[in-house]
Each structure stands twice: as C-alpha cells, then as structure tokens.
PDB file of C-alpha atoms in Angstrom:
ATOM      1  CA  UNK V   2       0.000   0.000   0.000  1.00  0.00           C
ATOM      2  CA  UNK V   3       1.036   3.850  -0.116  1.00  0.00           C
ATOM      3  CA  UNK V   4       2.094   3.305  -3.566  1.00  0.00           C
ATOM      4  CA  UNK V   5       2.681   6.933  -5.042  1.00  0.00           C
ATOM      5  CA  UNK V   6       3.619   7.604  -8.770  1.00  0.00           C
ATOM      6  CA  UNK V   7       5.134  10.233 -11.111  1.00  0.00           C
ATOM      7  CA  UNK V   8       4.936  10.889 -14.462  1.00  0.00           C
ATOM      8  CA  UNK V   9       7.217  11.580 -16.844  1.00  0.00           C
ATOM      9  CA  UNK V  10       9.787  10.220 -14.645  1.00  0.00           C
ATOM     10  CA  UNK V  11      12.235  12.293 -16.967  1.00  0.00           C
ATOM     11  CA  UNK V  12      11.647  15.275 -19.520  1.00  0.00           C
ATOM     12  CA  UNK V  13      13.790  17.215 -21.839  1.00  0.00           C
ATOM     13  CA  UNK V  14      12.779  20.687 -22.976  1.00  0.00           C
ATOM     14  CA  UNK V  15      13.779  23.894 -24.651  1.00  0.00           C
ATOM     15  CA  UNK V  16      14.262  27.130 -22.925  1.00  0.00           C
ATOM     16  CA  UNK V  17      11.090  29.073 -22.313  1.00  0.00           C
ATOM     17  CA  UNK V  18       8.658  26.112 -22.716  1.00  0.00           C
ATOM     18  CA  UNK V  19       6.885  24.995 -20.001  1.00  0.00           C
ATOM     19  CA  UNK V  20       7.012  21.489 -18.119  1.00  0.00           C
ATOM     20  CA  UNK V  21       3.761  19.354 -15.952  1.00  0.00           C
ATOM     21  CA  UNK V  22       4.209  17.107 -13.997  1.00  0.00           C
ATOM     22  CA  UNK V  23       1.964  14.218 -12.572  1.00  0.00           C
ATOM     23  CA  UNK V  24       1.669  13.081  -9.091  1.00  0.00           C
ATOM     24  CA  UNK V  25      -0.906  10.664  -8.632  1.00  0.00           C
ATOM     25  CA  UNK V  26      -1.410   8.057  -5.154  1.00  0.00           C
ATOM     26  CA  UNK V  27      -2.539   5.039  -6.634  1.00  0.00           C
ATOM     27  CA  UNK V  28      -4.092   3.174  -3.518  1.00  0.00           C
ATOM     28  CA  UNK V  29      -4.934   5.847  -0.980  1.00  0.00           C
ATOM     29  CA  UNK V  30      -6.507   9.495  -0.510  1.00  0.00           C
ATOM     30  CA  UNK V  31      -3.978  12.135  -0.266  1.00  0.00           C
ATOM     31  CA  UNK V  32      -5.288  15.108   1.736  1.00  0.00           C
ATOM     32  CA  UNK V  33      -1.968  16.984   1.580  1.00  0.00           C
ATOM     33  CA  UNK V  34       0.799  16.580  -1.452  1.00  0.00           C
ATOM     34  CA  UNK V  35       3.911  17.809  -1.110  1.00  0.00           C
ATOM     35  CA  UNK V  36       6.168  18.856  -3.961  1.00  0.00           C
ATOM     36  CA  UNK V  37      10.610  18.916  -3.202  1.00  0.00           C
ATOM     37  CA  UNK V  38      13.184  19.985  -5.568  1.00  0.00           C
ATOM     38  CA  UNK V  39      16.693  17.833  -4.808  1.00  0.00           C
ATOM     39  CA  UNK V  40      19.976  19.598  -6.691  1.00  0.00           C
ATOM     40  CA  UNK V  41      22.825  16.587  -6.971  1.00  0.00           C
ATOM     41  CA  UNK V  42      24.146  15.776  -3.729  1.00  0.00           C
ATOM     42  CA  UNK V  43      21.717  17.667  -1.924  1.00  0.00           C
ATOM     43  CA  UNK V  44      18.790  16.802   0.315  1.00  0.00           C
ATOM     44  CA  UNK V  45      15.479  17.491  -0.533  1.00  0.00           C
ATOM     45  CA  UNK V  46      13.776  20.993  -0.497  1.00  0.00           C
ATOM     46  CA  UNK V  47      10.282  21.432  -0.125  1.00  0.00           C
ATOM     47  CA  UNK V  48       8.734  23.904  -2.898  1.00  0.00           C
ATOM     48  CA  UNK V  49       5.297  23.941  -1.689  1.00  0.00           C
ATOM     49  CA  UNK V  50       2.154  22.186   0.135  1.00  0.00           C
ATOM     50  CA  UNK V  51      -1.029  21.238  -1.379  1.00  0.00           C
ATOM     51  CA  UNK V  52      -4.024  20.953  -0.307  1.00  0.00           C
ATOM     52  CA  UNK V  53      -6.747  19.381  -2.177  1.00  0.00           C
ATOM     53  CA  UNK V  54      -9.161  21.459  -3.281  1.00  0.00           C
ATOM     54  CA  UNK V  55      -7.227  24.652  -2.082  1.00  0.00           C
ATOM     55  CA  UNK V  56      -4.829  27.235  -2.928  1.00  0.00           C
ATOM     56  CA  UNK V  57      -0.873  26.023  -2.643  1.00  0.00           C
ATOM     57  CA  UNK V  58       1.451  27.311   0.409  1.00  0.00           C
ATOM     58  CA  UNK V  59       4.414  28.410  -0.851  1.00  0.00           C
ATOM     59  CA  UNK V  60       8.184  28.046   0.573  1.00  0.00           C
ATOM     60  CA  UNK V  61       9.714  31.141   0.690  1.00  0.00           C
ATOM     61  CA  UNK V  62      11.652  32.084  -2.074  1.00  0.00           C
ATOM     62  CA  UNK V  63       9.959  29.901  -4.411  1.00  0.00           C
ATOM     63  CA  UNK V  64       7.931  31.546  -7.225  1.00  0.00           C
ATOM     64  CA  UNK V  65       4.710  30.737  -7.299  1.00  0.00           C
ATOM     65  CA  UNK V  66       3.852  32.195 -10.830  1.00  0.00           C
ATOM     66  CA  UNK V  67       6.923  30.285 -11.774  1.00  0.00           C
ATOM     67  CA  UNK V  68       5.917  26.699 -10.250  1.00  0.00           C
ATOM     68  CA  UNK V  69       2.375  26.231 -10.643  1.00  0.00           C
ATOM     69  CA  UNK V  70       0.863  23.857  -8.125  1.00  0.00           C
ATOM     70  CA  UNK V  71      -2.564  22.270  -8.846  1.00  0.00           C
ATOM     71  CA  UNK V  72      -4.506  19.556  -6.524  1.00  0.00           C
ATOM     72  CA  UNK V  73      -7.421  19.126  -7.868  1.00  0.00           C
ATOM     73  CA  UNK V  74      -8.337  15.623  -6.595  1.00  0.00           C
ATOM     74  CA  UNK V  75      -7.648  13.208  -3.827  1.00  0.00           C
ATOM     75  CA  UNK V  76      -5.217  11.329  -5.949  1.00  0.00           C
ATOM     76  CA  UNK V  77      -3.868  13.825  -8.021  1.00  0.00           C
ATOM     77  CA  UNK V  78      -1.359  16.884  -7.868  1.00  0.00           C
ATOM     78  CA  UNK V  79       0.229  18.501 -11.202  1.00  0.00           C
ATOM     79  CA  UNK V  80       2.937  21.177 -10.919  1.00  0.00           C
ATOM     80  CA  UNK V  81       4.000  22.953 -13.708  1.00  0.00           C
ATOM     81  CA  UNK V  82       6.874  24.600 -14.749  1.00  0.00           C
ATOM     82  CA  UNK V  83       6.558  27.608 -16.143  1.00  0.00           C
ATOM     83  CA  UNK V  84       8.825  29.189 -19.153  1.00  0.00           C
ATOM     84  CA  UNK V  85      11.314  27.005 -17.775  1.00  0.00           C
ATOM     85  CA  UNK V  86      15.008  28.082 -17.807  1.00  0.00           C
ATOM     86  CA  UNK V  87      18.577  25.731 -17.375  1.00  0.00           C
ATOM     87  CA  UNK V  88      18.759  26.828 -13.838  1.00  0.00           C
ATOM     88  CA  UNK V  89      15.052  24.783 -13.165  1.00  0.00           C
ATOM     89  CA  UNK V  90      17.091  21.883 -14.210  1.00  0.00           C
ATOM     90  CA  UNK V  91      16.471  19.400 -11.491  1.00  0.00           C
ATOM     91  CA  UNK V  92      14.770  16.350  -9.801  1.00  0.00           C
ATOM     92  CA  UNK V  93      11.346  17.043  -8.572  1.00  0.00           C
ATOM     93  CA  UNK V  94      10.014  15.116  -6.289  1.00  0.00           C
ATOM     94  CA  UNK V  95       6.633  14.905  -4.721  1.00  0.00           C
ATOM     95  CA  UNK V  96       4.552  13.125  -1.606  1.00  0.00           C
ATOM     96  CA  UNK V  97       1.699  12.237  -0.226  1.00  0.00           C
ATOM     97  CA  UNK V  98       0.028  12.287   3.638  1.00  0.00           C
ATOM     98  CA  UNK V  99      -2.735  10.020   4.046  1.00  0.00           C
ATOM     99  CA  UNK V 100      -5.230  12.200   5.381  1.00  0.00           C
ATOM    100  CA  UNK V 101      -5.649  12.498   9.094  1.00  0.00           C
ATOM    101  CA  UNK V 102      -2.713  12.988  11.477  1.00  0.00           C
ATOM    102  CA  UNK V 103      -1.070  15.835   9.794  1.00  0.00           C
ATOM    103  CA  UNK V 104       2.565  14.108  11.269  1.00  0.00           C
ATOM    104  CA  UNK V 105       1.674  10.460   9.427  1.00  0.00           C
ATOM    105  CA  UNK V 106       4.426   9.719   7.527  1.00  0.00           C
ATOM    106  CA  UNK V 107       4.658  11.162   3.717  1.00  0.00           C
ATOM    107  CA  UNK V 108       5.128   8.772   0.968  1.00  0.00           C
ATOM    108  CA  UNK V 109       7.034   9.555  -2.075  1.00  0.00           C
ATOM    109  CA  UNK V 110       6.704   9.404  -5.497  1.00  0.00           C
ATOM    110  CA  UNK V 111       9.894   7.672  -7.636  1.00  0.00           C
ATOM    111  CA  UNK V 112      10.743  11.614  -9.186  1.00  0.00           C
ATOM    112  CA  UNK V 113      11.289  13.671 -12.693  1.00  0.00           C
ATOM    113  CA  UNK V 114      14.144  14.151 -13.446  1.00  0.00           C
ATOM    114  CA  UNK V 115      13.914  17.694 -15.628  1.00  0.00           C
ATOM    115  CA  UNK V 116      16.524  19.053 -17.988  1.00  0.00           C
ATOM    116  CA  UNK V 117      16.061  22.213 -19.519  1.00  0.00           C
ATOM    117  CA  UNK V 118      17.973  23.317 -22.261  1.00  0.00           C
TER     118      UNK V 118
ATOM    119  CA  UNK X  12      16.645  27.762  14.943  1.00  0.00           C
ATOM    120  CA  UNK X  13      14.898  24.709  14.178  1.00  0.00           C
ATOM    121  CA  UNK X  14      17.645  22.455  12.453  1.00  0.00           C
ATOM    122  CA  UNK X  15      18.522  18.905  11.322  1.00  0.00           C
ATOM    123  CA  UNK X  16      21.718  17.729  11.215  1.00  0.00           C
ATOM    124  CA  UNK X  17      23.133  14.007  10.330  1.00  0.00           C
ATOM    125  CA  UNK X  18      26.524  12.462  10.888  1.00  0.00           C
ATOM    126  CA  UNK X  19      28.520  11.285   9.228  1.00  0.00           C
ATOM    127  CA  UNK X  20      28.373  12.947   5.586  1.00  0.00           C
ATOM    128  CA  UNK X  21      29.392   9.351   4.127  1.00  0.00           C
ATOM    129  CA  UNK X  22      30.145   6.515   5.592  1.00  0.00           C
ATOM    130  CA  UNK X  23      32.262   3.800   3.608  1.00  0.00           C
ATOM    131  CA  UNK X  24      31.807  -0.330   5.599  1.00  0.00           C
ATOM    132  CA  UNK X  25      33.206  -3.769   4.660  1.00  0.00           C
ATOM    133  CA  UNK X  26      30.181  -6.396   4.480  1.00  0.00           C
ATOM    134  CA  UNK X  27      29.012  -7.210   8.185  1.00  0.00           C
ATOM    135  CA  UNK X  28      30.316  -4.208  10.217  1.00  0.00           C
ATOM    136  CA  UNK X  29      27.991  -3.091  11.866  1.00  0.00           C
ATOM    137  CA  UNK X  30      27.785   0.737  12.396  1.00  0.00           C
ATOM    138  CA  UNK X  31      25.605   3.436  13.426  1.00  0.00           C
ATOM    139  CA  UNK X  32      24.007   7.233  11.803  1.00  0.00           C
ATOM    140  CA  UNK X  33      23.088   9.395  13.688  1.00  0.00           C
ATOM    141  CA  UNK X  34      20.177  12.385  13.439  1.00  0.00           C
ATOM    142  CA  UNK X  35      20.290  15.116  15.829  1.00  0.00           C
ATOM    143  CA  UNK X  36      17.178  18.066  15.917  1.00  0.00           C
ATOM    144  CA  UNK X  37      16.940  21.060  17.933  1.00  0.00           C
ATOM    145  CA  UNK X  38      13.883  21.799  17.288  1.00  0.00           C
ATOM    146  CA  UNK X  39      10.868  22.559  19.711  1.00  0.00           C
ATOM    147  CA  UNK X  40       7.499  20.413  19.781  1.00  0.00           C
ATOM    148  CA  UNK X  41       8.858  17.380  17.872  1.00  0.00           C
ATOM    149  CA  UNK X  42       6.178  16.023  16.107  1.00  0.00           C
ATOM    150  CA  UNK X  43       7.684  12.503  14.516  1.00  0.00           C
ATOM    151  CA  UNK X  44      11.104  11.945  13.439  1.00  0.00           C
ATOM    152  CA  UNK X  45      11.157   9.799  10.195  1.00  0.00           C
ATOM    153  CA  UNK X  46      13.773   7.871   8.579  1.00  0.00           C
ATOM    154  CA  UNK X  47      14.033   7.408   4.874  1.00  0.00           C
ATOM    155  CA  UNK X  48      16.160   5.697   2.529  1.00  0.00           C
ATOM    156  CA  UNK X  49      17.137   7.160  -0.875  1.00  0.00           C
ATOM    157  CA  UNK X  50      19.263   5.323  -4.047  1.00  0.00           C
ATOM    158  CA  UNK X  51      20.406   7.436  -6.701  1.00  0.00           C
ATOM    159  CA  UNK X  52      17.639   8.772  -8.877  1.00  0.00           C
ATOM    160  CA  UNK X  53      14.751   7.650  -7.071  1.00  0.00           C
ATOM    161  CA  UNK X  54      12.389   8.739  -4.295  1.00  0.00           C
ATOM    162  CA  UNK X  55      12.938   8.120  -0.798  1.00  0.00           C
ATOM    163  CA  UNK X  56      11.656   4.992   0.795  1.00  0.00           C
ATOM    164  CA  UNK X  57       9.911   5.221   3.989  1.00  0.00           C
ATOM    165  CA  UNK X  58      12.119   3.043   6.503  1.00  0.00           C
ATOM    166  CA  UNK X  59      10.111   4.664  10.001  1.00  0.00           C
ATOM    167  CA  UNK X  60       8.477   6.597  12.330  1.00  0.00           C
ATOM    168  CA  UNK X  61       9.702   7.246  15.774  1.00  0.00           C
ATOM    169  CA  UNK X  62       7.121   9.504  17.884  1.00  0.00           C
ATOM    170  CA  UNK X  63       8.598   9.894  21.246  1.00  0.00           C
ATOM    171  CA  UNK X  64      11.723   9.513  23.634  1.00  0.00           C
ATOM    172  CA  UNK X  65      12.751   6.034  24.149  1.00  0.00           C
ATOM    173  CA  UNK X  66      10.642   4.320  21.118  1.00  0.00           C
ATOM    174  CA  UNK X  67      12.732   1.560  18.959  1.00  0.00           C
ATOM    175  CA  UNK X  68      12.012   0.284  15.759  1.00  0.00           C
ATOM    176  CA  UNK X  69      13.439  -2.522  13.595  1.00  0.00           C
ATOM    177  CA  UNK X  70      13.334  -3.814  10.322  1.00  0.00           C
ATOM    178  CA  UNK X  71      16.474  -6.661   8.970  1.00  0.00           C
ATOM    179  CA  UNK X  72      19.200  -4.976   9.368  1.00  0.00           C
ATOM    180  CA  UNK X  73      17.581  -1.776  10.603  1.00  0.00           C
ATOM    181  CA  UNK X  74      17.210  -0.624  13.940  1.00  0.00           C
ATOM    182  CA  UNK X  75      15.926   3.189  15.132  1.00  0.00           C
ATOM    183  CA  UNK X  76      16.228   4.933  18.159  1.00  0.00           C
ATOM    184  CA  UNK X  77      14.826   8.308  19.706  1.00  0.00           C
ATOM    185  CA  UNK X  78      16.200  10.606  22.739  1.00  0.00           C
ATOM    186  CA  UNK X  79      14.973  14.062  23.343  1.00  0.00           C
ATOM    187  CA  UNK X  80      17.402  14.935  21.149  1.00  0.00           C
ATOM    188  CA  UNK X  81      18.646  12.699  18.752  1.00  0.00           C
ATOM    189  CA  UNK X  82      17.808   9.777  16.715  1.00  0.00           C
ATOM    190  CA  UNK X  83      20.110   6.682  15.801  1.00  0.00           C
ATOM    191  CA  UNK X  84      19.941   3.854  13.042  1.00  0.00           C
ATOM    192  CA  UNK X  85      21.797   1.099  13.514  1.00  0.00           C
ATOM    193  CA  UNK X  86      22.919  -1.180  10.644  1.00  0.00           C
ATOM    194  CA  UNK X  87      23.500  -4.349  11.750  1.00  0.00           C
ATOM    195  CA  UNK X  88      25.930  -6.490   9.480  1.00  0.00           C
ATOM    196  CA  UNK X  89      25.426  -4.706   6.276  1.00  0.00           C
ATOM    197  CA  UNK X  90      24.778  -6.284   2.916  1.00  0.00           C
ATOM    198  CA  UNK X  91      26.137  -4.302  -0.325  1.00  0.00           C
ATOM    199  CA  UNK X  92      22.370  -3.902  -1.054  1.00  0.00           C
ATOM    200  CA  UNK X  93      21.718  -1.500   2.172  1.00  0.00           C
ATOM    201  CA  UNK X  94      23.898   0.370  -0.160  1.00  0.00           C
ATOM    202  CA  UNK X  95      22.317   3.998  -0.143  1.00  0.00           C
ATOM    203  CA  UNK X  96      21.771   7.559   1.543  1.00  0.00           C
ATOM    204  CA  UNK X  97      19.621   7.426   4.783  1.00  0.00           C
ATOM    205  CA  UNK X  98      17.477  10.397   5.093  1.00  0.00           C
ATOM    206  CA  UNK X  99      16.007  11.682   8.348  1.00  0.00           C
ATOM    207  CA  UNK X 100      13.221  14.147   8.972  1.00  0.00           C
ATOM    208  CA  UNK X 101      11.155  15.945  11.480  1.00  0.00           C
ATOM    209  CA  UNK X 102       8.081  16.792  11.726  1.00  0.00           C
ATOM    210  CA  UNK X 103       7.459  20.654  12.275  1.00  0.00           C
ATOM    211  CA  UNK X 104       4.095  21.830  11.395  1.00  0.00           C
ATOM    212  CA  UNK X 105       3.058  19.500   9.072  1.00  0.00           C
ATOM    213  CA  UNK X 106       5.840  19.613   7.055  1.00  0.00           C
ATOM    214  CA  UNK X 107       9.156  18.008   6.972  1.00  0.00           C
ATOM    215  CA  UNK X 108      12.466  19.353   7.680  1.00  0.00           C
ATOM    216  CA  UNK X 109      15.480  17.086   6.085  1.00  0.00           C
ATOM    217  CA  UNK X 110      18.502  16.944   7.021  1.00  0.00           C
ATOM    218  CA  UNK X 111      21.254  16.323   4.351  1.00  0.00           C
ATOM    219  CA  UNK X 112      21.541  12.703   4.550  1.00  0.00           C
ATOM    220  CA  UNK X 113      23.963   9.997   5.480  1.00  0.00           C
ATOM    221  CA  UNK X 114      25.744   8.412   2.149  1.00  0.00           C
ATOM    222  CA  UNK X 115      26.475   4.735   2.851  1.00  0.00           C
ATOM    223  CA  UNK X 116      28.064   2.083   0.540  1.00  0.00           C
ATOM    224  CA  UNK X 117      28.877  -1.330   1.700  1.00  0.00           C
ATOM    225  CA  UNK X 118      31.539  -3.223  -0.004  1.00  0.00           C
ATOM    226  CA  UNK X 119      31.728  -6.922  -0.541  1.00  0.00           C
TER     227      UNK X 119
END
C-alpha cells in the first residue's frame, strides 16, 4: 500500500517552454501533497504544500507564478513549470500524507528528473 | 533555529560491520522523526516513524532509536544492497524538515 507515482519520470525541454508534472497516489486518498526539488548531492527541499481542493502554500523564495501547483483531486497533484530556464534543471520530487494525522508519515513518489535546455 | 543535522556525511563499511548514523534536531514540539532511505535517482523509501523519547524500531538490518534529542539507526551487518543515503526528517508543522543525509556504501 502507499504506492505513489510520477509521471514523466524524466523530460527534456527547450528554454522558455513549459514542463507538468503528474503526481498521482494510486491506492490511498492524499489530503496533503507535497512537492521537493533535490539539486545533486543535496537533500530534498520542499517547494510547496497542497491541499486538495485549495490554494498552494508556498516556501519562501519559491515563485509561485513560476511553479504552478494544482490539486485538484484526492489522488492527483500537477505542478508545472513555467517558461522554464537551465537553472530549473532538477529532480522534482513529490509526496503524499494520508489524510488524518497531519505528522503520518509522507510517501514519495519515484521523481522527474527535468533538464532544460 | 529549528535544524537537522546528520553524521557522518558518508560513511564507507566492509560487508558485516555493523555501524551506526546518527540524526540530531533542535527543534521545539517534535512532532515525529522519520527515517528514509534514498538510491540514486529515485524517491525516498519510507524506513520509520519514531514519535517519542525512548521508542525503537526494527526492520532486517535496521534498527531506530529516539532521545529528546537525537535519533540513531543502527545497521547491523550490512549487505552491499543496504547500499544507499539514509534520510532523516522531522516533523514541524506539518511539514518536513530534512537533514542532508547519510551516504552509505557497503563493499563486498
């Protein structure tokens, strides 16, 4: 159980374009999704919490114009990057809390891995 | 300053020594301290959830402890597959705090 997936689990694009990704838990309800960016060699940094249904909360210093955040289901989260740049190269990673408890444990999702050019 | 720090950076063993990483938080109103275990280009993998001072946890090789201010995992005679970076968090609002991770590699 607490299976959470990600899709594409790697993308190549241009300069400028922009980039969505999929985060989807495939055998529970996800109340709260979580969304990390990891540089190499790094730990993870969380970008932003969603909420289903409800506006995303922003870490600070991360654009929200620039990473758009969308949860509009129970199993489903999609951020998109906007008029991505070579410096949004990175892995993305996202998570999911069960709903309940808001300390459960989060579950991840395997990552994107996103190379802009 | 609410912070997370783990020890050692890397940490290099032969097959079957046993060794421990350790996770120490100052932070106030610990809410769940959470170990993870990462391999390169994937997600982490939930390993546990400690909850309060004293609590142990196993799995294998894996072991987990919890003081007021630190957490421990204990590898118990590594295999080449427990190969990986251990992650620890904690639980501050409903969000996670990581700290930078404990690179392991067991050789044969």
């Amino acid at each position: 159980g607490a299976v959470v997936s990600q899709h594409p689990s790697w993308v190549i694009c241009k300069s400028g374009t922009s980039v969505k990704i999929e985060c989807r838990s495939l055998d529970f309800q996800a109340t709260t999704m979580f969304w990390y960016r990891q540089f190499p060699k790094q730990s993870l940094m969380l970008m932003a919490t969603s909420n289903e249904g409800s506006k995303a909360t922003y870490e600070q210093g991360v654009e929200k114009d620039k990473f758009l955040i969308n949860h509009a289901s129970l199993t489903l989260s999609t951020l998109t990057v906007t008029s991505a740049h070579p410096e949004d190269s990175s892995f993305y990673i996202c998570s999911a809390r069960t709903s309940g408890n808001s300390y459960n444990e989060q579950f991840f999702g395997p990552g994107t891995r996103l190379t802009v050019l | 300053e609410d912070q997370v720090t783990q020890s050692p950076e890397a940490l290099r063993l032969q097959e079957g020594e046993s060794s421990s990483l350790n996770c120490s938080y100052t932070v106030s109103g610990l809410r769940g301290l959470f170990w993870y275990r990462q391999d390169p280009g994937k997600g982490p993998e939930f390993l546990f959830t400690l909850y309060s001072a004293g609590e142990e946890k196993e799995k294998e090789r894996l072991k987990a402890t919890l003081t007021k201010k630190e957490s421990f995992l204990h590898i118990t005679a590594p295999k080449p597959e427990d190969s990986a970076t251990y992650l620890c968090a904690v639980a501050l609002w409903g969000k996670f705090q990581f700290g930078a991770g404990t690179q392991v590699v067991v050789t044969p």
